[in-house]
Amino acid sequence: MKTKMSMRKILSLLVMLAVCFAMCLSFAGCKDKGEAETPVTTTAAITTTSEDEVAEDLGVWADAQYKEDTVLGTGATTFYFEVQVEDYSVTFTVNTDKETVGDALLEHGVIAGEDGPYGLYVKTVNGILADYDVNATYWNFTKNGELMMTGVDGENIEGGAHYEMVYTKG
């Protein structure tokens, strides 16, 4: 019972953070005409050659299962799944016959988490743990950069779509 209560609090907090994030994004588009454009920054793919160098330089990314773009599966539907942690990212090309993003990623061991009252609470993505109770971090699920209002296990796969999990510090 205590676990369900804390999970509900965590999920409520995540929903609140998602709403705040969406509001911040909507206000970011409002600016004075006199303001200069802010340059857009993008995440870079990892291009190191040594596992030891990666472990030394990348902090939490050192725990990543995949450190380079990877193709997974042989199914009829293809989608793209990008994992973003700080300044690094890796993109999976996922070929699957599953119906939801969550089922396809679970099938290939890319994500792991706990079942809760609102579905799968994803804690690990590509071997990297984000646990709000441990270090005030969580995974933010987006599609084409837009915040999703469903979890991975509630999102039906759209062929060719680009989904993202962003490591977020609360």
PDB file of C-alpha atoms in Angstrom:
ATOM      1  CA  MET A   1       0.000   0.000   0.000  1.00  0.00           C
ATOM      2  CA  LYS A   2       2.861   2.350   0.849  1.00  0.00           C
ATOM      3  CA  THR A   3       4.442   1.660  -2.571  1.00  0.00           C
ATOM      4  CA  LYS A   4       1.202   2.511  -4.379  1.00  0.00           C
ATOM      5  CA  MET A   5       0.920   5.773  -2.479  1.00  0.00           C
ATOM      6  CA  SER A   6       4.491   6.798  -3.257  1.00  0.00           C
ATOM      7  CA  MET A   7       4.099   5.731  -6.903  1.00  0.00           C
ATOM      8  CA  ARG A   8       0.956   7.863  -7.166  1.00  0.00           C
ATOM      9  CA  LYS A   9       2.830  10.809  -5.706  1.00  0.00           C
ATOM     10  CA  ILE A  10       5.668  10.296  -8.168  1.00  0.00           C
ATOM     11  CA  LEU A  11       3.319  10.023 -11.116  1.00  0.00           C
ATOM     12  CA  SER A  12       1.383  13.075  -9.956  1.00  0.00           C
ATOM     13  CA  LEU A  13       4.652  14.976  -9.717  1.00  0.00           C
ATOM     14  CA  LEU A  14       5.669  13.821 -13.197  1.00  0.00           C
ATOM     15  CA  VAL A  15       2.343  14.959 -14.656  1.00  0.00           C
ATOM     16  CA  MET A  16       2.733  18.318 -12.903  1.00  0.00           C
ATOM     17  CA  LEU A  17       6.289  18.670 -14.248  1.00  0.00           C
ATOM     18  CA  ALA A  18       5.095  17.771 -17.747  1.00  0.00           C
ATOM     19  CA  VAL A  19       2.398  20.454 -17.603  1.00  0.00           C
ATOM     20  CA  CYS A  20       4.942  23.015 -16.327  1.00  0.00           C
ATOM     21  CA  PHE A  21       7.357  22.024 -19.101  1.00  0.00           C
ATOM     22  CA  ALA A  22       4.610  22.430 -21.718  1.00  0.00           C
ATOM     23  CA  MET A  23       3.743  25.863 -20.318  1.00  0.00           C
ATOM     24  CA  CYS A  24       7.395  26.924 -20.414  1.00  0.00           C
ATOM     25  CA  LEU A  25       7.615  25.833 -24.041  1.00  0.00           C
ATOM     26  CA  SER A  26       4.518  27.828 -24.933  1.00  0.00           C
ATOM     27  CA  PHE A  27       5.927  30.956 -23.247  1.00  0.00           C
ATOM     28  CA  ALA A  28       9.299  30.486 -24.933  1.00  0.00           C
ATOM     29  CA  GLY A  29       7.653  31.276 -28.258  1.00  0.00           C
ATOM     30  CA  CYS A  30       6.561  34.690 -26.966  1.00  0.00           C
ATOM     31  CA  LYS A  31       9.280  37.286 -27.322  1.00  0.00           C
ATOM     32  CA  ASP A  32       9.731  40.922 -28.154  1.00  0.00           C
ATOM     33  CA  LYS A  33      10.466  41.710 -31.794  1.00  0.00           C
ATOM     34  CA  GLY A  34      13.694  43.362 -30.685  1.00  0.00           C
ATOM     35  CA  GLU A  35      15.119  40.197 -29.135  1.00  0.00           C
ATOM     36  CA  ALA A  36      17.832  38.353 -31.003  1.00  0.00           C
ATOM     37  CA  GLU A  37      17.229  34.803 -32.147  1.00  0.00           C
ATOM     38  CA  THR A  38      18.613  32.161 -29.814  1.00  0.00           C
ATOM     39  CA  PRO A  39      20.667  29.588 -31.708  1.00  0.00           C
ATOM     40  CA  VAL A  40      19.281  26.071 -31.713  1.00  0.00           C
ATOM     41  CA  THR A  41      21.537  23.450 -30.162  1.00  0.00           C
ATOM     42  CA  THR A  42      21.372  19.785 -31.000  1.00  0.00           C
ATOM     43  CA  THR A  43      22.636  16.711 -29.276  1.00  0.00           C
ATOM     44  CA  ALA A  44      25.692  15.020 -30.732  1.00  0.00           C
ATOM     45  CA  ALA A  45      26.117  11.324 -31.306  1.00  0.00           C
ATOM     46  CA  ILE A  46      28.915   9.620 -29.425  1.00  0.00           C
ATOM     47  CA  THR A  47      32.027   9.286 -31.557  1.00  0.00           C
ATOM     48  CA  THR A  48      34.641   7.860 -29.203  1.00  0.00           C
ATOM     49  CA  THR A  49      36.607   4.760 -30.074  1.00  0.00           C
ATOM     50  CA  SER A  50      37.392   3.365 -26.649  1.00  0.00           C
ATOM     51  CA  GLU A  51      34.976   2.028 -24.026  1.00  0.00           C
ATOM     52  CA  ASP A  52      37.356   3.325 -21.331  1.00  0.00           C
ATOM     53  CA  GLU A  53      37.259   6.845 -22.794  1.00  0.00           C
ATOM     54  CA  VAL A  54      33.458   6.727 -22.827  1.00  0.00           C
ATOM     55  CA  ALA A  55      33.310   5.624 -19.186  1.00  0.00           C
ATOM     56  CA  GLU A  56      35.678   8.415 -18.121  1.00  0.00           C
ATOM     57  CA  ASP A  57      34.061  11.275 -20.027  1.00  0.00           C
ATOM     58  CA  LEU A  58      30.338  10.582 -20.046  1.00  0.00           C
ATOM     59  CA  GLY A  59      29.097  10.284 -16.476  1.00  0.00           C
ATOM     60  CA  VAL A  60      25.746   8.466 -16.490  1.00  0.00           C
ATOM     61  CA  TRP A  61      26.139   7.707 -20.200  1.00  0.00           C
ATOM     62  CA  ALA A  62      28.932   5.292 -19.237  1.00  0.00           C
ATOM     63  CA  ASP A  63      26.168   2.872 -18.113  1.00  0.00           C
ATOM     64  CA  ALA A  64      24.575   2.876 -21.590  1.00  0.00           C
ATOM     65  CA  GLN A  65      23.985  -0.487 -23.215  1.00  0.00           C
ATOM     66  CA  TYR A  66      24.373   0.978 -26.728  1.00  0.00           C
ATOM     67  CA  LYS A  67      26.678   3.909 -27.404  1.00  0.00           C
ATOM     68  CA  GLU A  68      26.171   4.091 -31.179  1.00  0.00           C
ATOM     69  CA  ASP A  69      23.104   4.227 -33.408  1.00  0.00           C
ATOM     70  CA  THR A  70      21.684   0.711 -33.693  1.00  0.00           C
ATOM     71  CA  VAL A  71      19.104  -1.220 -35.726  1.00  0.00           C
ATOM     72  CA  LEU A  72      16.864  -3.581 -33.734  1.00  0.00           C
ATOM     73  CA  GLY A  73      14.412  -6.235 -34.882  1.00  0.00           C
ATOM     74  CA  THR A  74      13.016  -7.464 -38.187  1.00  0.00           C
ATOM     75  CA  GLY A  75       9.318  -6.561 -37.975  1.00  0.00           C
ATOM     76  CA  ALA A  76       7.139  -4.925 -40.627  1.00  0.00           C
ATOM     77  CA  THR A  77       6.796  -1.501 -38.922  1.00  0.00           C
ATOM     78  CA  THR A  78       9.765   0.822 -38.448  1.00  0.00           C
ATOM     79  CA  PHE A  79      10.081   3.735 -36.042  1.00  0.00           C
ATOM     80  CA  TYR A  80      12.987   5.675 -34.567  1.00  0.00           C
ATOM     81  CA  PHE A  81      13.734   5.937 -30.859  1.00  0.00           C
ATOM     82  CA  GLU A  82      16.317   8.433 -29.639  1.00  0.00           C
ATOM     83  CA  VAL A  83      17.797   8.351 -26.145  1.00  0.00           C
ATOM     84  CA  GLN A  84      19.103  11.761 -25.030  1.00  0.00           C
ATOM     85  CA  VAL A  85      21.284  12.188 -21.955  1.00  0.00           C
ATOM     86  CA  GLU A  86      22.924  15.572 -21.409  1.00  0.00           C
ATOM     87  CA  ASP A  87      24.981  16.311 -24.566  1.00  0.00           C
ATOM     88  CA  TYR A  88      24.846  12.786 -25.999  1.00  0.00           C
ATOM     89  CA  SER A  89      22.291  10.762 -27.876  1.00  0.00           C
ATOM     90  CA  VAL A  90      21.871   7.472 -29.651  1.00  0.00           C
ATOM     91  CA  THR A  91      19.103   6.562 -32.088  1.00  0.00           C
ATOM     92  CA  PHE A  92      17.574   3.126 -32.478  1.00  0.00           C
ATOM     93  CA  THR A  93      15.900   2.122 -35.722  1.00  0.00           C
ATOM     94  CA  VAL A  94      13.269  -0.287 -34.407  1.00  0.00           C
ATOM     95  CA  ASN A  95      11.638  -2.806 -36.731  1.00  0.00           C
ATOM     96  CA  THR A  96       8.737  -4.536 -34.996  1.00  0.00           C
ATOM     97  CA  ASP A  97       5.378  -6.240 -35.252  1.00  0.00           C
ATOM     98  CA  LYS A  98       4.330  -4.972 -31.799  1.00  0.00           C
ATOM     99  CA  GLU A  99       1.514  -2.416 -31.478  1.00  0.00           C
ATOM    100  CA  THR A 100       2.874  -0.032 -28.825  1.00  0.00           C
ATOM    101  CA  VAL A 101       6.201   1.748 -28.473  1.00  0.00           C
ATOM    102  CA  GLY A 102       6.592   0.266 -24.992  1.00  0.00           C
ATOM    103  CA  ASP A 103       6.058  -3.323 -26.120  1.00  0.00           C
ATOM    104  CA  ALA A 104       8.593  -2.930 -28.947  1.00  0.00           C
ATOM    105  CA  LEU A 105      11.230  -1.399 -26.650  1.00  0.00           C
ATOM    106  CA  LEU A 106      10.624  -3.981 -23.912  1.00  0.00           C
ATOM    107  CA  GLU A 107      10.969  -6.747 -26.515  1.00  0.00           C
ATOM    108  CA  HIS A 108      14.521  -5.564 -27.277  1.00  0.00           C
ATOM    109  CA  GLY A 109      15.482  -4.753 -23.677  1.00  0.00           C
ATOM    110  CA  VAL A 110      15.884  -1.028 -24.388  1.00  0.00           C
ATOM    111  CA  ILE A 111      13.623   0.037 -21.499  1.00  0.00           C
ATOM    112  CA  ALA A 112      12.710  -1.340 -18.069  1.00  0.00           C
ATOM    113  CA  GLY A 113      10.552  -0.118 -15.247  1.00  0.00           C
ATOM    114  CA  GLU A 114       7.742  -0.865 -12.862  1.00  0.00           C
ATOM    115  CA  ASP A 115       4.050  -1.369 -13.511  1.00  0.00           C
ATOM    116  CA  GLY A 116       2.019   1.240 -11.696  1.00  0.00           C
ATOM    117  CA  PRO A 117      -1.550   2.496 -11.594  1.00  0.00           C
ATOM    118  CA  TYR A 118      -0.935   4.617 -14.723  1.00  0.00           C
ATOM    119  CA  GLY A 119       1.005   2.010 -16.714  1.00  0.00           C
ATOM    120  CA  LEU A 120       4.707   1.361 -17.058  1.00  0.00           C
ATOM    121  CA  TYR A 121       6.880   3.762 -15.040  1.00  0.00           C
ATOM    122  CA  VAL A 122      10.105   3.707 -17.090  1.00  0.00           C
ATOM    123  CA  LYS A 123      13.197   3.931 -14.911  1.00  0.00           C
ATOM    124  CA  THR A 124      15.899   2.499 -17.160  1.00  0.00           C
ATOM    125  CA  VAL A 125      16.480   3.387 -20.807  1.00  0.00           C
ATOM    126  CA  ASN A 126      19.426   1.932 -22.725  1.00  0.00           C
ATOM    127  CA  GLY A 127      20.912   0.757 -19.413  1.00  0.00           C
ATOM    128  CA  ILE A 128      20.787   4.249 -17.847  1.00  0.00           C
ATOM    129  CA  LEU A 129      18.805   4.593 -14.616  1.00  0.00           C
ATOM    130  CA  ALA A 130      16.721   7.681 -13.909  1.00  0.00           C
ATOM    131  CA  ASP A 131      14.938   7.413 -10.563  1.00  0.00           C
ATOM    132  CA  TYR A 132      13.353  10.480  -9.035  1.00  0.00           C
ATOM    133  CA  ASP A 133      13.521   8.982  -5.535  1.00  0.00           C
ATOM    134  CA  VAL A 134      17.269   8.320  -5.843  1.00  0.00           C
ATOM    135  CA  ASN A 135      18.691  11.340  -7.707  1.00  0.00           C
ATOM    136  CA  ALA A 136      15.744  13.554  -8.754  1.00  0.00           C
ATOM    137  CA  THR A 137      15.896  12.425 -12.398  1.00  0.00           C
ATOM    138  CA  TYR A 138      13.275  10.941 -14.693  1.00  0.00           C
ATOM    139  CA  TRP A 139      12.696  10.043 -18.349  1.00  0.00           C
ATOM    140  CA  ASN A 140      10.653  12.512 -20.393  1.00  0.00           C
ATOM    141  CA  PHE A 141       8.831  10.824 -23.316  1.00  0.00           C
ATOM    142  CA  THR A 142       8.418  12.909 -26.490  1.00  0.00           C
ATOM    143  CA  LYS A 143       7.480  12.402 -30.130  1.00  0.00           C
ATOM    144  CA  ASN A 144       9.180  14.632 -32.689  1.00  0.00           C
ATOM    145  CA  GLY A 145      10.246  16.843 -29.773  1.00  0.00           C
ATOM    146  CA  GLU A 146       6.685  17.292 -28.478  1.00  0.00           C
ATOM    147  CA  LEU A 147       5.811  16.161 -24.952  1.00  0.00           C
ATOM    148  CA  MET A 148       3.614  13.044 -24.956  1.00  0.00           C
ATOM    149  CA  MET A 149       0.512  12.836 -22.804  1.00  0.00           C
ATOM    150  CA  THR A 150       0.684   9.024 -22.789  1.00  0.00           C
ATOM    151  CA  GLY A 151       3.347   6.660 -21.562  1.00  0.00           C
ATOM    152  CA  VAL A 152       5.330   4.368 -23.843  1.00  0.00           C
ATOM    153  CA  ASP A 153       2.984   1.475 -23.155  1.00  0.00           C
ATOM    154  CA  GLY A 154      -0.039   3.584 -24.151  1.00  0.00           C
ATOM    155  CA  GLU A 155       1.422   4.986 -27.378  1.00  0.00           C
ATOM    156  CA  ASN A 156       0.521   3.068 -30.529  1.00  0.00           C
ATOM    157  CA  ILE A 157       3.406   2.922 -32.986  1.00  0.00           C
ATOM    158  CA  GLU A 158       3.227   5.259 -35.945  1.00  0.00           C
ATOM    159  CA  GLY A 159       5.442   3.941 -38.728  1.00  0.00           C
ATOM    160  CA  GLY A 160       8.334   6.307 -39.476  1.00  0.00           C
ATOM    161  CA  ALA A 161       7.734   8.380 -36.332  1.00  0.00           C
ATOM    162  CA  HIS A 162      10.606   9.667 -34.180  1.00  0.00           C
ATOM    163  CA  TYR A 163      10.149   9.086 -30.441  1.00  0.00           C
ATOM    164  CA  GLU A 164      12.551  10.297 -27.770  1.00  0.00           C
ATOM    165  CA  MET A 165      13.342   9.608 -24.126  1.00  0.00           C
ATOM    166  CA  VAL A 166      15.130  12.544 -22.544  1.00  0.00           C
ATOM    167  CA  TYR A 167      17.037  12.135 -19.265  1.00  0.00           C
ATOM    168  CA  THR A 168      15.695  15.004 -17.177  1.00  0.00           C
ATOM    169  CA  LYS A 169      16.888  16.397 -13.872  1.00  0.00           C
ATOM    170  CA  GLY A 170      14.022  17.507 -11.626  1.00  0.00           C
TER     171      GLY A 170
END
